[in-house]
Coordinates of C-alpha atoms in Angstrom, one line a residue:
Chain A
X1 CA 7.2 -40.1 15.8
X2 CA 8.5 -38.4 19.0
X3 CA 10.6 -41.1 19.4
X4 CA 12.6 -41.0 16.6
X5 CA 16.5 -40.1 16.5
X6 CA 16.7 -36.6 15.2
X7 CA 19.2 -37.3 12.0
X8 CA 16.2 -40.2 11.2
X9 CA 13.9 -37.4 11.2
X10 CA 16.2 -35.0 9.3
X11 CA 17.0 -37.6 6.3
X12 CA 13.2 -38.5 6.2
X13 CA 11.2 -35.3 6.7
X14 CA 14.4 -32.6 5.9
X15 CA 12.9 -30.9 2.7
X16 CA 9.0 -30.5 4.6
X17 CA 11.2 -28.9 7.8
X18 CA 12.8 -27.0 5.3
X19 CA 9.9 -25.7 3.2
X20 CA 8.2 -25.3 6.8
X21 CA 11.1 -22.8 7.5
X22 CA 10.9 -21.1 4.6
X23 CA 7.6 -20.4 4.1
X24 CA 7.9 -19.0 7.6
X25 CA 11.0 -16.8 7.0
X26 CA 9.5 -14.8 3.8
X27 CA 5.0 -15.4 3.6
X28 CA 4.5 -13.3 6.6
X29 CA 6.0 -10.8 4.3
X30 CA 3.5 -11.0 2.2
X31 CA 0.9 -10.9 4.4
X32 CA 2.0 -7.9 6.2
X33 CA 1.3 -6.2 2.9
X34 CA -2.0 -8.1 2.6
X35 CA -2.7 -6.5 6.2
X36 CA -2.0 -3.0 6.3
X37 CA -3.9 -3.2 3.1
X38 CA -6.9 -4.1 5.1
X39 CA -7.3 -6.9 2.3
X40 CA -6.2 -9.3 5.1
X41 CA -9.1 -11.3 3.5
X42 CA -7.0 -12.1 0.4
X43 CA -4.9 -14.2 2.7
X44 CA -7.9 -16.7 3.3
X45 CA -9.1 -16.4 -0.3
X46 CA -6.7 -16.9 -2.7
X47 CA -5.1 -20.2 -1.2
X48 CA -8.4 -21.5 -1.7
X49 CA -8.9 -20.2 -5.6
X50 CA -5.1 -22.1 -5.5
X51 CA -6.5 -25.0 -4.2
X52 CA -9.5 -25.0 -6.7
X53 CA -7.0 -24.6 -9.4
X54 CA -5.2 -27.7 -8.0
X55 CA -8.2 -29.6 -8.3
X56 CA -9.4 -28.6 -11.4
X57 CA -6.0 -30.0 -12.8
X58 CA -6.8 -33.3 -12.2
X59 CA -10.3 -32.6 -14.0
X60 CA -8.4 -31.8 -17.3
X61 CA -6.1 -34.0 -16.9
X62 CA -7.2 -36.5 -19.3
X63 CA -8.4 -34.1 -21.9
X64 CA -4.9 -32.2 -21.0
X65 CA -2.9 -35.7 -22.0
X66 CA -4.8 -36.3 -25.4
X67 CA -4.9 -32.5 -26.6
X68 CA -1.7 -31.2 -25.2
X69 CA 0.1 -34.1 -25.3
X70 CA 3.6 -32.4 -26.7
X71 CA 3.0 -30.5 -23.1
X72 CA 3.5 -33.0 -20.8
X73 CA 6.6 -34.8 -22.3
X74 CA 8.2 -35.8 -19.1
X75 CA 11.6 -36.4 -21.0
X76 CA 11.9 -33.0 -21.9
X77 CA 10.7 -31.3 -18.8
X78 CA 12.6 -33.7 -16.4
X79 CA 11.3 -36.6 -14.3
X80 CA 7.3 -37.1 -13.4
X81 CA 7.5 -35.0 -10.0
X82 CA 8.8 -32.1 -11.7
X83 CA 6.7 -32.6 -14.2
X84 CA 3.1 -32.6 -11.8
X85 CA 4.6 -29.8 -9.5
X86 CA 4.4 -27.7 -13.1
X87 CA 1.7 -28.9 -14.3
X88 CA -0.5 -28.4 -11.2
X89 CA 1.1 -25.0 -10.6
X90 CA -0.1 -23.4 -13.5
X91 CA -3.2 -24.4 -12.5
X92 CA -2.8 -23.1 -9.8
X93 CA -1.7 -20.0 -10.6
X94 CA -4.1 -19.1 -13.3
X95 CA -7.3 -19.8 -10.7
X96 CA -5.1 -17.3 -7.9
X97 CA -4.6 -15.0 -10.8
X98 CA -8.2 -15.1 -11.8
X99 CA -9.7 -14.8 -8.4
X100 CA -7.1 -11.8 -7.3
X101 CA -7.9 -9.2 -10.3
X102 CA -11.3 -10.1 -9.8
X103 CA -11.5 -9.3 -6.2
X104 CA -9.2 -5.9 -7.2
X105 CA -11.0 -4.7 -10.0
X106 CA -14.4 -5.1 -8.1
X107 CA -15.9 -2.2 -7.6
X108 CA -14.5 -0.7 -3.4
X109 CA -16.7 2.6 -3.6
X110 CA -19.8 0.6 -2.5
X111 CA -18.5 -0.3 0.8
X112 CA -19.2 -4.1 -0.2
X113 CA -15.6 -4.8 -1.0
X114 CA -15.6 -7.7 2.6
X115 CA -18.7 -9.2 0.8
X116 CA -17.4 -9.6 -2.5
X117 CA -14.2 -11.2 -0.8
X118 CA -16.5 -13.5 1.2
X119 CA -18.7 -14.8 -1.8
X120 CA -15.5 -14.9 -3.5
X121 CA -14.2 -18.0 -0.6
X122 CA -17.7 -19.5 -0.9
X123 CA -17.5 -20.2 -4.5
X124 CA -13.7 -21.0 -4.3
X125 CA -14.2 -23.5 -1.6
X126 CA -17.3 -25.2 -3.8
X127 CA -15.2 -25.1 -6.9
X128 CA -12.6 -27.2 -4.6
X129 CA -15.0 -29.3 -3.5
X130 CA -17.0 -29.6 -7.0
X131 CA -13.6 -30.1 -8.8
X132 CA -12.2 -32.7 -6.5
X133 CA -15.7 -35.1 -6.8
X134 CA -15.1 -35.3 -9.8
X135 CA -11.8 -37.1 -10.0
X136 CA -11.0 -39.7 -7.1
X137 CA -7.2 -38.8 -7.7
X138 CA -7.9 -35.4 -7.0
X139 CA -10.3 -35.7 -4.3
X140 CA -7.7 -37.6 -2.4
X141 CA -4.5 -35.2 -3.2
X142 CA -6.6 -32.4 -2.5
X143 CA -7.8 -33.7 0.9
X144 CA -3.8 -34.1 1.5
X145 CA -3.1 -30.7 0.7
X146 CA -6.1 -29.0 2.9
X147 CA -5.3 -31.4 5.6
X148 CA -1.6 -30.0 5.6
X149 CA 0.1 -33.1 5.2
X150 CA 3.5 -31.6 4.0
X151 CA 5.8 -34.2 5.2
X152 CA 6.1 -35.5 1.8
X153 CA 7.6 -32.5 -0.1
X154 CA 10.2 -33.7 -2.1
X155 CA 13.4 -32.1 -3.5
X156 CA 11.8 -30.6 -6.4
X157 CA 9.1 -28.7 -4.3
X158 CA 11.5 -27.5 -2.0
X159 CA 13.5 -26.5 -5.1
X160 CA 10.4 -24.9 -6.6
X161 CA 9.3 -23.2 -2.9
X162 CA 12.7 -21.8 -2.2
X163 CA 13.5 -20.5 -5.6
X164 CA 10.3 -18.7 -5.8
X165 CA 9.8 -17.4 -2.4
X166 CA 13.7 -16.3 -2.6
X167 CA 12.7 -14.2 -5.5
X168 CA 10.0 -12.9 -4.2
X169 CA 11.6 -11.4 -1.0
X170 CA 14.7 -9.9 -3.0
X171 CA 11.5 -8.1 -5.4
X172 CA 10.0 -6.9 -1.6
X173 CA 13.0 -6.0 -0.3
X174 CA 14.1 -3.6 -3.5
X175 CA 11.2 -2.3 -4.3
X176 CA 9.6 -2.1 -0.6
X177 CA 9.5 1.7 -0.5
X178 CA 7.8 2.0 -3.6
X179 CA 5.3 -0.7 -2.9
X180 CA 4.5 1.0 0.1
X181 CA 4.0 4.3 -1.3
X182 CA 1.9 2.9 -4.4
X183 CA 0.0 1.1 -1.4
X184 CA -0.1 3.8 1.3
X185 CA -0.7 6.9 -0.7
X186 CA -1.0 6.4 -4.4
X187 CA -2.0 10.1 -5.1
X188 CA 1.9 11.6 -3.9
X189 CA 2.9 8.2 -6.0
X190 CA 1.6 9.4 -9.3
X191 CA 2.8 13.5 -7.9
X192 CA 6.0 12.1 -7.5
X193 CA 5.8 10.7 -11.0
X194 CA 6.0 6.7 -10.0
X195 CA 3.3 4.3 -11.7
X196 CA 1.0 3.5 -8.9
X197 CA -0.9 0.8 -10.8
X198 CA 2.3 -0.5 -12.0
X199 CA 3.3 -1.0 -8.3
X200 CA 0.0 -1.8 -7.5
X201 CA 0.1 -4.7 -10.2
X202 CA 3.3 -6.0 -8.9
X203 CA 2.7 -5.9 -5.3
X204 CA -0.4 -8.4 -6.7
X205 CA 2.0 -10.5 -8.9
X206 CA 3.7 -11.2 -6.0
X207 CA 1.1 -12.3 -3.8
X208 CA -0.5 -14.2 -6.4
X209 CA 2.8 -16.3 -7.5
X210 CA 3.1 -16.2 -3.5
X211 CA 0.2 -18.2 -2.9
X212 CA 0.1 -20.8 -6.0
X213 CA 3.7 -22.2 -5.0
X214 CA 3.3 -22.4 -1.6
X215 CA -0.2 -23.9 -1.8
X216 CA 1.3 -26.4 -4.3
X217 CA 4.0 -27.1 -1.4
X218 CA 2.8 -26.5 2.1
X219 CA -1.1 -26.5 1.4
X220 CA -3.9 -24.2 2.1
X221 CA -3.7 -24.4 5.7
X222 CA 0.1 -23.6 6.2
X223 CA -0.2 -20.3 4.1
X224 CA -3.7 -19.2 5.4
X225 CA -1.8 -18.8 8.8
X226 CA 1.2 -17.3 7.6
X227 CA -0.2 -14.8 5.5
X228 CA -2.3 -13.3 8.4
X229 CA -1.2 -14.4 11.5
X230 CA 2.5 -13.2 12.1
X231 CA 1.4 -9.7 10.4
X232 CA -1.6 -9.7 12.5
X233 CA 0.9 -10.4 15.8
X234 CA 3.6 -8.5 14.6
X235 CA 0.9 -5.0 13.4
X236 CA 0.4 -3.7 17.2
X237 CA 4.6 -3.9 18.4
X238 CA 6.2 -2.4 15.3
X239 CA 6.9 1.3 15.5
X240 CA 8.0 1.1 11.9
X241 CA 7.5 -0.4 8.7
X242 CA 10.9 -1.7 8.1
X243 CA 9.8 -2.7 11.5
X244 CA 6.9 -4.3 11.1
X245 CA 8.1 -6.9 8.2
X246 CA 11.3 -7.9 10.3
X247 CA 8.9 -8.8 13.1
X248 CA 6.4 -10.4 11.1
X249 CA 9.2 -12.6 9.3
X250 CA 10.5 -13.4 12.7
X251 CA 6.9 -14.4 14.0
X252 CA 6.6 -16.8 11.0
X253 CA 9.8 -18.7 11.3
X254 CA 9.7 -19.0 15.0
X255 CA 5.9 -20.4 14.1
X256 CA 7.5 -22.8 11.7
X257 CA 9.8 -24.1 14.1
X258 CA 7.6 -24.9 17.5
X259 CA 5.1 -25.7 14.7
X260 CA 7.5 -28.7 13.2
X261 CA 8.9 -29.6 17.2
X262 CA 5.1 -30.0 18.5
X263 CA 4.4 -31.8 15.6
X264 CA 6.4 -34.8 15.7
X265 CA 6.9 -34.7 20.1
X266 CA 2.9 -34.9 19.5
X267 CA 2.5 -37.0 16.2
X268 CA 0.2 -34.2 14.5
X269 CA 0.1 -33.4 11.1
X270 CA 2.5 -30.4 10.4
X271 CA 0.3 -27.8 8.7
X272 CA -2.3 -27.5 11.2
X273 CA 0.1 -27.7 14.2
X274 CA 2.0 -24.8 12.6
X275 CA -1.0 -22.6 12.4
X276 CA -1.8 -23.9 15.8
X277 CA 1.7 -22.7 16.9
X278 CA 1.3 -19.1 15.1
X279 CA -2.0 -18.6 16.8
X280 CA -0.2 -19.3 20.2
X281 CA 1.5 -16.0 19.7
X282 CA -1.6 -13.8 19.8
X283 CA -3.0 -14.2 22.8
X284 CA 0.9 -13.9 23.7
X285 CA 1.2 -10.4 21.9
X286 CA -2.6 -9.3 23.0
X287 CA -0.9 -9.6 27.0
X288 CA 2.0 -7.6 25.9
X289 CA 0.0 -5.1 24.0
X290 CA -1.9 -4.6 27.5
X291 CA 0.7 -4.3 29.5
X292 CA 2.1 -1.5 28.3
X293 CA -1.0 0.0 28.8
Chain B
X1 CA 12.6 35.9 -10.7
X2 CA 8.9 35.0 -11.4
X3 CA 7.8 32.5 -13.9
X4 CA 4.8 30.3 -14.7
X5 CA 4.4 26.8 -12.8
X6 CA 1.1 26.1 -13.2
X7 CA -1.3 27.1 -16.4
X8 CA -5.0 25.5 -16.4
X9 CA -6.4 26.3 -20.0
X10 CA -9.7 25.6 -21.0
X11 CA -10.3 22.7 -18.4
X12 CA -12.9 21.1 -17.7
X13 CA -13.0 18.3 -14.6
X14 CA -15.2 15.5 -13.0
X15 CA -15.7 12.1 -13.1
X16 CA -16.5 9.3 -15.5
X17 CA -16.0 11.7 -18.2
X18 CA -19.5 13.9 -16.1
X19 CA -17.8 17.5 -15.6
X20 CA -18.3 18.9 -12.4
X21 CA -16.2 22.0 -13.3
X22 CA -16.3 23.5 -17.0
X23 CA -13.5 25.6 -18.6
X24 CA -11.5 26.4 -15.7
X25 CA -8.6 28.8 -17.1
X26 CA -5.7 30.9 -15.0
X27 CA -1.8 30.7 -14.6
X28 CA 0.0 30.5 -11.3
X29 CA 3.8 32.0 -11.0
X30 CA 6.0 31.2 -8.6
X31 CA 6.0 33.4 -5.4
X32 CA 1.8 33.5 -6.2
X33 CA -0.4 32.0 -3.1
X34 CA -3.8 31.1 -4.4
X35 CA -6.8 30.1 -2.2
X36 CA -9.5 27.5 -3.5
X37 CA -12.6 28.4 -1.6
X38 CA -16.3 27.8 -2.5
X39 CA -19.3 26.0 -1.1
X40 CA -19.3 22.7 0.2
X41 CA -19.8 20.3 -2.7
X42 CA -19.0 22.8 -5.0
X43 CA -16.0 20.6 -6.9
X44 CA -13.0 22.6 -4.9
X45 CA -11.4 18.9 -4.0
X46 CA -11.8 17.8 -8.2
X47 CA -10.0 21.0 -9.0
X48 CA -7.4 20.3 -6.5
X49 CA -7.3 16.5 -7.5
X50 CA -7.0 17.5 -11.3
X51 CA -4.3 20.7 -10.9
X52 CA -2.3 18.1 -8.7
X53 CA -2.3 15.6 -12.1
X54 CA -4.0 12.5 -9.8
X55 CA -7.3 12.8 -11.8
X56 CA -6.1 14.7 -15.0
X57 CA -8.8 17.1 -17.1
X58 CA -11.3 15.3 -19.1
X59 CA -11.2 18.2 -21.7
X60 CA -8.9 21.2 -22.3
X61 CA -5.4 21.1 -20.3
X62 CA -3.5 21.9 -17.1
X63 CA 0.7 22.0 -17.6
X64 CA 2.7 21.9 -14.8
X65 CA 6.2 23.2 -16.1
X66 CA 8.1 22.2 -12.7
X67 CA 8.6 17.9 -11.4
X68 CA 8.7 19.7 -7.8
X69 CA 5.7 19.5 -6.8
X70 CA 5.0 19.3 -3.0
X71 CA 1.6 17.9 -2.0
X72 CA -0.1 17.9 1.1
X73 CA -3.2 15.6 1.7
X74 CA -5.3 16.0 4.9
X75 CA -4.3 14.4 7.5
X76 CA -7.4 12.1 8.2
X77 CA -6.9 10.3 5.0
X78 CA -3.8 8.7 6.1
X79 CA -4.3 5.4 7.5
X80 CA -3.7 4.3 10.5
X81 CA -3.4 0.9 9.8
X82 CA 0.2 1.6 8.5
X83 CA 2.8 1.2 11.0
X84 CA 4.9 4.1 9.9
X85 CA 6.9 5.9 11.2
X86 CA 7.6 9.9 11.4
X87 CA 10.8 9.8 9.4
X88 CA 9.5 7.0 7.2
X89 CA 6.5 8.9 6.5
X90 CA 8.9 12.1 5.7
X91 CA 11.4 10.7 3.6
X92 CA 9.0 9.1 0.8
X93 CA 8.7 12.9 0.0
X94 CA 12.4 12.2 -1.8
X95 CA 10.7 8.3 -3.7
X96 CA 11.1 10.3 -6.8
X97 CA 14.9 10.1 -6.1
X98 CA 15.0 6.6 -5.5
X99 CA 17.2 4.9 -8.6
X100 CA 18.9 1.8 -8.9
X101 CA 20.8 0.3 -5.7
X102 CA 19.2 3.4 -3.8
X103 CA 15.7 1.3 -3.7
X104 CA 18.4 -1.7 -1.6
X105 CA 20.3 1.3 0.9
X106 CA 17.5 3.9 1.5
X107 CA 17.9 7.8 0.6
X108 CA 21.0 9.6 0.0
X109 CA 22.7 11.5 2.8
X110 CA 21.8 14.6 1.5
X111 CA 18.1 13.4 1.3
X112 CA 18.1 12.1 5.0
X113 CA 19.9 15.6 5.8
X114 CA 16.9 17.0 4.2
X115 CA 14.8 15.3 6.4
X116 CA 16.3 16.0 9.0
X117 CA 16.3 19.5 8.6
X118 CA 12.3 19.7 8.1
X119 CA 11.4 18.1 10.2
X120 CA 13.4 20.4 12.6
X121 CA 11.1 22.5 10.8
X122 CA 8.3 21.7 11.9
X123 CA 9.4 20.8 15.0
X124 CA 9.1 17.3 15.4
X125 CA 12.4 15.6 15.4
X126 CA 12.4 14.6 18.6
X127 CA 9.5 12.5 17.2
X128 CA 11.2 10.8 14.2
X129 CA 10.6 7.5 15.4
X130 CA 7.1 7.8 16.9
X131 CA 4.5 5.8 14.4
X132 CA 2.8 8.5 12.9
X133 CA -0.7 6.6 14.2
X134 CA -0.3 7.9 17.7
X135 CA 0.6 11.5 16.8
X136 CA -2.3 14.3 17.1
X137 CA -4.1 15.5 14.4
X138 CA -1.9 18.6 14.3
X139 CA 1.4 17.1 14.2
X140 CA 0.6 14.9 12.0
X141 CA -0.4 17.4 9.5
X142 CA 3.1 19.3 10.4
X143 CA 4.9 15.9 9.4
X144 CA 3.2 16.0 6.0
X145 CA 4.0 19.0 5.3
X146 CA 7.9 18.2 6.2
X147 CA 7.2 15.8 3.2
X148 CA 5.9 18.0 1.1
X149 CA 8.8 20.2 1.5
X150 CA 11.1 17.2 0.5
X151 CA 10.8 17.6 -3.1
X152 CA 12.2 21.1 -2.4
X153 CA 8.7 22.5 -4.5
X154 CA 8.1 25.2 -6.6
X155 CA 4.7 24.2 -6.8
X156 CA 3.4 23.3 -3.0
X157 CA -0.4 22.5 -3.3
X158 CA -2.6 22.2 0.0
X159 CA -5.6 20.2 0.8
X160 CA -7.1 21.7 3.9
X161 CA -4.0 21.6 6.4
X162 CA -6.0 22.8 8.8
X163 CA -9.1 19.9 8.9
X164 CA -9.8 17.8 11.8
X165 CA -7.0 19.9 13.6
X166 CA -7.4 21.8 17.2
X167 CA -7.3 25.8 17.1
X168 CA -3.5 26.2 18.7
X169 CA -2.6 23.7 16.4
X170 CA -4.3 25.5 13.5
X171 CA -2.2 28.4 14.4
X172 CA 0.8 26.7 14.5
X173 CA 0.6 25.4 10.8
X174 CA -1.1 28.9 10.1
X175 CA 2.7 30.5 10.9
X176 CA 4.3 27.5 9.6
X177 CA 3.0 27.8 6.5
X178 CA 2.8 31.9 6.3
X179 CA 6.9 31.5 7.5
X180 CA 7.8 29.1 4.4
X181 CA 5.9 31.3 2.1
X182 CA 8.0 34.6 3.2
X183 CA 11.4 32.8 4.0
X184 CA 12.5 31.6 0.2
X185 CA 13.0 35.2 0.1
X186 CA 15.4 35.2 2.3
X187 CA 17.9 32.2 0.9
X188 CA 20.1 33.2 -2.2
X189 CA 18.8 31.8 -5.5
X190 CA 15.8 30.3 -4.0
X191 CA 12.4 30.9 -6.2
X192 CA 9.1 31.5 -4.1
X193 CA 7.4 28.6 -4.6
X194 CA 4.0 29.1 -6.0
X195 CA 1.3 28.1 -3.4
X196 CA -2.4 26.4 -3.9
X197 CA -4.7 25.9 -0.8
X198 CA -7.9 24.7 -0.4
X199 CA -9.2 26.2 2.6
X200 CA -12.2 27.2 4.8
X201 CA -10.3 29.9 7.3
X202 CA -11.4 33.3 5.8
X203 CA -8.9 34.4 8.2
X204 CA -6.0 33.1 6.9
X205 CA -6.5 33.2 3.2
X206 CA -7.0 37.0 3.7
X207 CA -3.6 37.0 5.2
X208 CA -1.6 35.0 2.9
X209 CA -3.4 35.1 -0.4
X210 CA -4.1 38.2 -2.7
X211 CA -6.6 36.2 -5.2
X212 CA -8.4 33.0 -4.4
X213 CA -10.0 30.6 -6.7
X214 CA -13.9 30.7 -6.5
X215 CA -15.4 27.6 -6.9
X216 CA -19.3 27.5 -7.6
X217 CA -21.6 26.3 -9.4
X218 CA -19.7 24.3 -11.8
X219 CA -17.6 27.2 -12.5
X220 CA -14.2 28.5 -11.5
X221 CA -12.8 32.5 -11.1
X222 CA -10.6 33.9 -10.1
X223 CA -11.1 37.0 -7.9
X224 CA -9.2 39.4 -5.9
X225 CA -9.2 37.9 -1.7
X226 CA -11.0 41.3 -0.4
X227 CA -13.5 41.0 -2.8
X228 CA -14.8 37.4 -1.4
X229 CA -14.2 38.8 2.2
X230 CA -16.6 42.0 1.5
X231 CA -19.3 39.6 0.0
X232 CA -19.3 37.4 2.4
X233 CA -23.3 37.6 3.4
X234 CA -23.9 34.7 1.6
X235 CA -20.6 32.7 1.4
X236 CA -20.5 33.3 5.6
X237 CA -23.3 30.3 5.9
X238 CA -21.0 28.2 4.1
X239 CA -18.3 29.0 5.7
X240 CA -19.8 28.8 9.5
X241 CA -21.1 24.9 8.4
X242 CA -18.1 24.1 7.3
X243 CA -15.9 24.8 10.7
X244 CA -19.0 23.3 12.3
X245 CA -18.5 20.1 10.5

């Protein structure tokens, strides 16, 4: 694909650039929450609960189109693609949903909080697995998806990627001080008379619709690496919060982009060569970090 | 003029509905400076926890009749983690203020004045944009305190400023603290605010505070200061394992 003219490669793979861009400009955000947090874990997780989800949709599927029928009336909800992307996306939502309170209302005063994240991938990834076996559709859109093959986006994806991830930075960006303080130090939060689980419970809605859009869009792979790596790059430079996210943002779309030029100069699939291109940056930023001492 | 800011009636506090400390009752008023002392384990930290409205009485009540309330955590239980920096840290002291389009543009002038002003305080301006992570134990306990002060408090509540701090640096908030009580005096229409601080330093509670909360065995009184420091045979092993960590 190296050789082709760059408007060929525009008209044919514009939207996946696009989303690529995208996800890089405002996931990092997200993840720099994730981070400082130290629930940098979630990051891994929750894409795969998505993922799970996605393949359980395909599982239901047939019971889905004889019980809910007046659900899936692709006349009323628009044309077939639109009508997947939503159907799979609640799916995928309700699995992130499911596998994010779990992991926050688990118990932390154990110390076994890693653990519980951990077991919490393992049974995600078999439930992926499990899920997928059992329809051949599945198994093979799935495989797509964790692969990273997010050439074929499509307008509606982008549509749906855009929208949401555009809401979701305006929610960061206006309620960024309070998510930090609910996040940082919930006890002057609740002095100060703010509703630090409220916060708390948005910073999770955000994370969770976060990860079920993107997952639907740019896979697993794509959003495991921009969730952790940019903040992870971006955690050891910034002097400052406000800081810290502009960094991590700019990380992730500078990832995107050598991450969609390597991909087609070396004919590599465009999810894993953007993680590959993110992870370039921290041996990069562990240099810089030494240097000045 | 003085007035009540802080009234604790019948109270009892602890955890999962278990009470650690049972009907706790006295009445702070504004220009009052109360220490919390008592053994190690004793419940002083649930007290503090409940009179600051974080982990509220499981029976009885505690009223706080003032919204400014200035709170100062220690400083090892801030995170590192979290690249913040000084002023950042300082000016979530005014969140409460935050309304509207102020969440979009940041503080009001007057608030980032206020900032400004203490953390000229304290005397760490010049660090405003240092991440709090790098400073020392000491100033960043100075910078919380800047916070605290941001809500302008009439009630100011203290959780050990002094741990995990070095001696000068001790001194240093010692004055700082002893200087904010005594200085409302001095500005035209301001109230004293009424000051709660948990505390191991005999020293210093004897200097600042008249009456300290006794915390011990599951019960709390309140005594006059020079009465705990004349009985301090037994508290003094308490006391001497405490600054010895």
């Amino acid at each position: 694909m190296g050789d082709l003219p760059l408007d060929l490669i525009w008209e044919l793979f514009g939207y996946s650039i696009l989303a690529a861009l995208v996800a890089g400009l405002v996931v990092p955000l997200v993840g720099s929450f994730l981070l400082v947090r130290r629930t940098g874990f979630y990051g891994v997780t929750l894409p795969q609960f998505a993922a799970a989800g996605v393949s359980f949709g395909f599982v239901a599927l047939p019971w889905w189109q004889t019980h809910m029928s007046w659900l899936l009336d692709a006349e009323s909800l628009g044309d077939e693609s639109h009508l997947a992307l939503g159907y799979h996306l609640q799916w995928a939502g309700l699995f992130t949903m499911a596998g994010l309170i779990g992991m926050t209302l688990a118990s932390k005063k154990d110390g076994l909080e890693a653990g519980r994240v951990a077991a919490s991938f393992a049974i995600a990834s078999a439930m992926t697995i499990l899920f997928s076996h059992a329809s051949p559709v599945g198994e093979i859109y799935v495989h797509s998806l964790l692969k990273g093959e997010i050439l074929a986006i499509d307008g509606h994806e982008l549509g749906a990627l855009a929208g949401t991830l555009a809401l979701v930075a305006v929610l960061l960006a206006f309620f960024r001080r309070e998510l930090t303080l609910a996040s940082y130090d919930p006890d002057l939060a609740v002095v100060l008379g703010k509703r630090s689980k409220a916060w708390e419970a948005l910073l999770m809605l955000l994370v969770g619709t976060t990860v079920s859009v993107s997952v639907m869009t740019v896979g697993p792979a794509v959003l495991f690496g921009l969730l952790v790596i940019p903040p992870l790059v971006a955690r050891p430079h910034a002097k400052s919060m406000a800081a810290f996210l502009l960094l991590s943002s700019t990380i992730g779309v500078l990832s995107a982009a050598a991450g969609v030029w390597a991909s087609f100069h070396f004919d590599q699939p465009l999810g894993p060569t953007l993680v590959a291109a993110s992870a370039l940056f921290l041996p990069a930023s562990a240099v810089a970090t030494r240097c000045r001492g | 003029m003085s007035r009540t800011v802080l009234v604790a009636k019948d109270a009892s506090f602890g955890y999962d509905k278990n009470s650690i400390l049972s009907n706790v009752s006295f009445e702070v008023n504004s220009g009052e400076c109360l220490g919390i002392l008592g053994p190690n384990g004793a419940g002083k930290t649930t007290l503090f926890r409940g009179l600051l409205g974080v982990a509220p009485p499981i029976r009885g009540k505690v009223v706080r009749h003032t919204k400014r309330i200035g709170y100062v955590p220690q400083q090892g239980h801030m995170d590192p983690a979290w690249p913040l920096s000084t002023l950042e840290l300082v000016h979530m002291g005014a969140f409460a203020r935050l309304r509207g389009l102020r969440r979009l543009t940041g503080l009001s002038r007057e608030d980032r004045r206020l900032a400004e002003a203490n953390l000229r305080l304290v005397d760490l301006w010049e660090e405003r944009r240092t991440p709090i992570a790098v400073l020392s134990g000491g100033q960043r306990q100075r910078v919380l305190i800047a916070r605290a002060l941001m809500a302008a408090p009439e009630l100011l509540l203290l959780d050990e400023p002094t741990a995990g701090v070095d001696k000068p640096n001790q001194q240093v908030i010692f004055e700082l603290l002893k200087n904010l009580i005594d200085s409302a005096d001095r500005k035209p229409g301001a109230a004293k605010p009424a000051v709660l601080l948990v505390a191991h330093e005999l020293t210093w509670i004897t200097q600042i505070t008249r009456n300290v909360l006794w915390v011990e065995a599951g019960r709390v009184r309140l005594i006059p200061t020079d009465q705990v420091a004349s009985n301090l045979s037994a508290s003094n092993h308490f006391f001497s394992e405490a600054a010895h960590g």
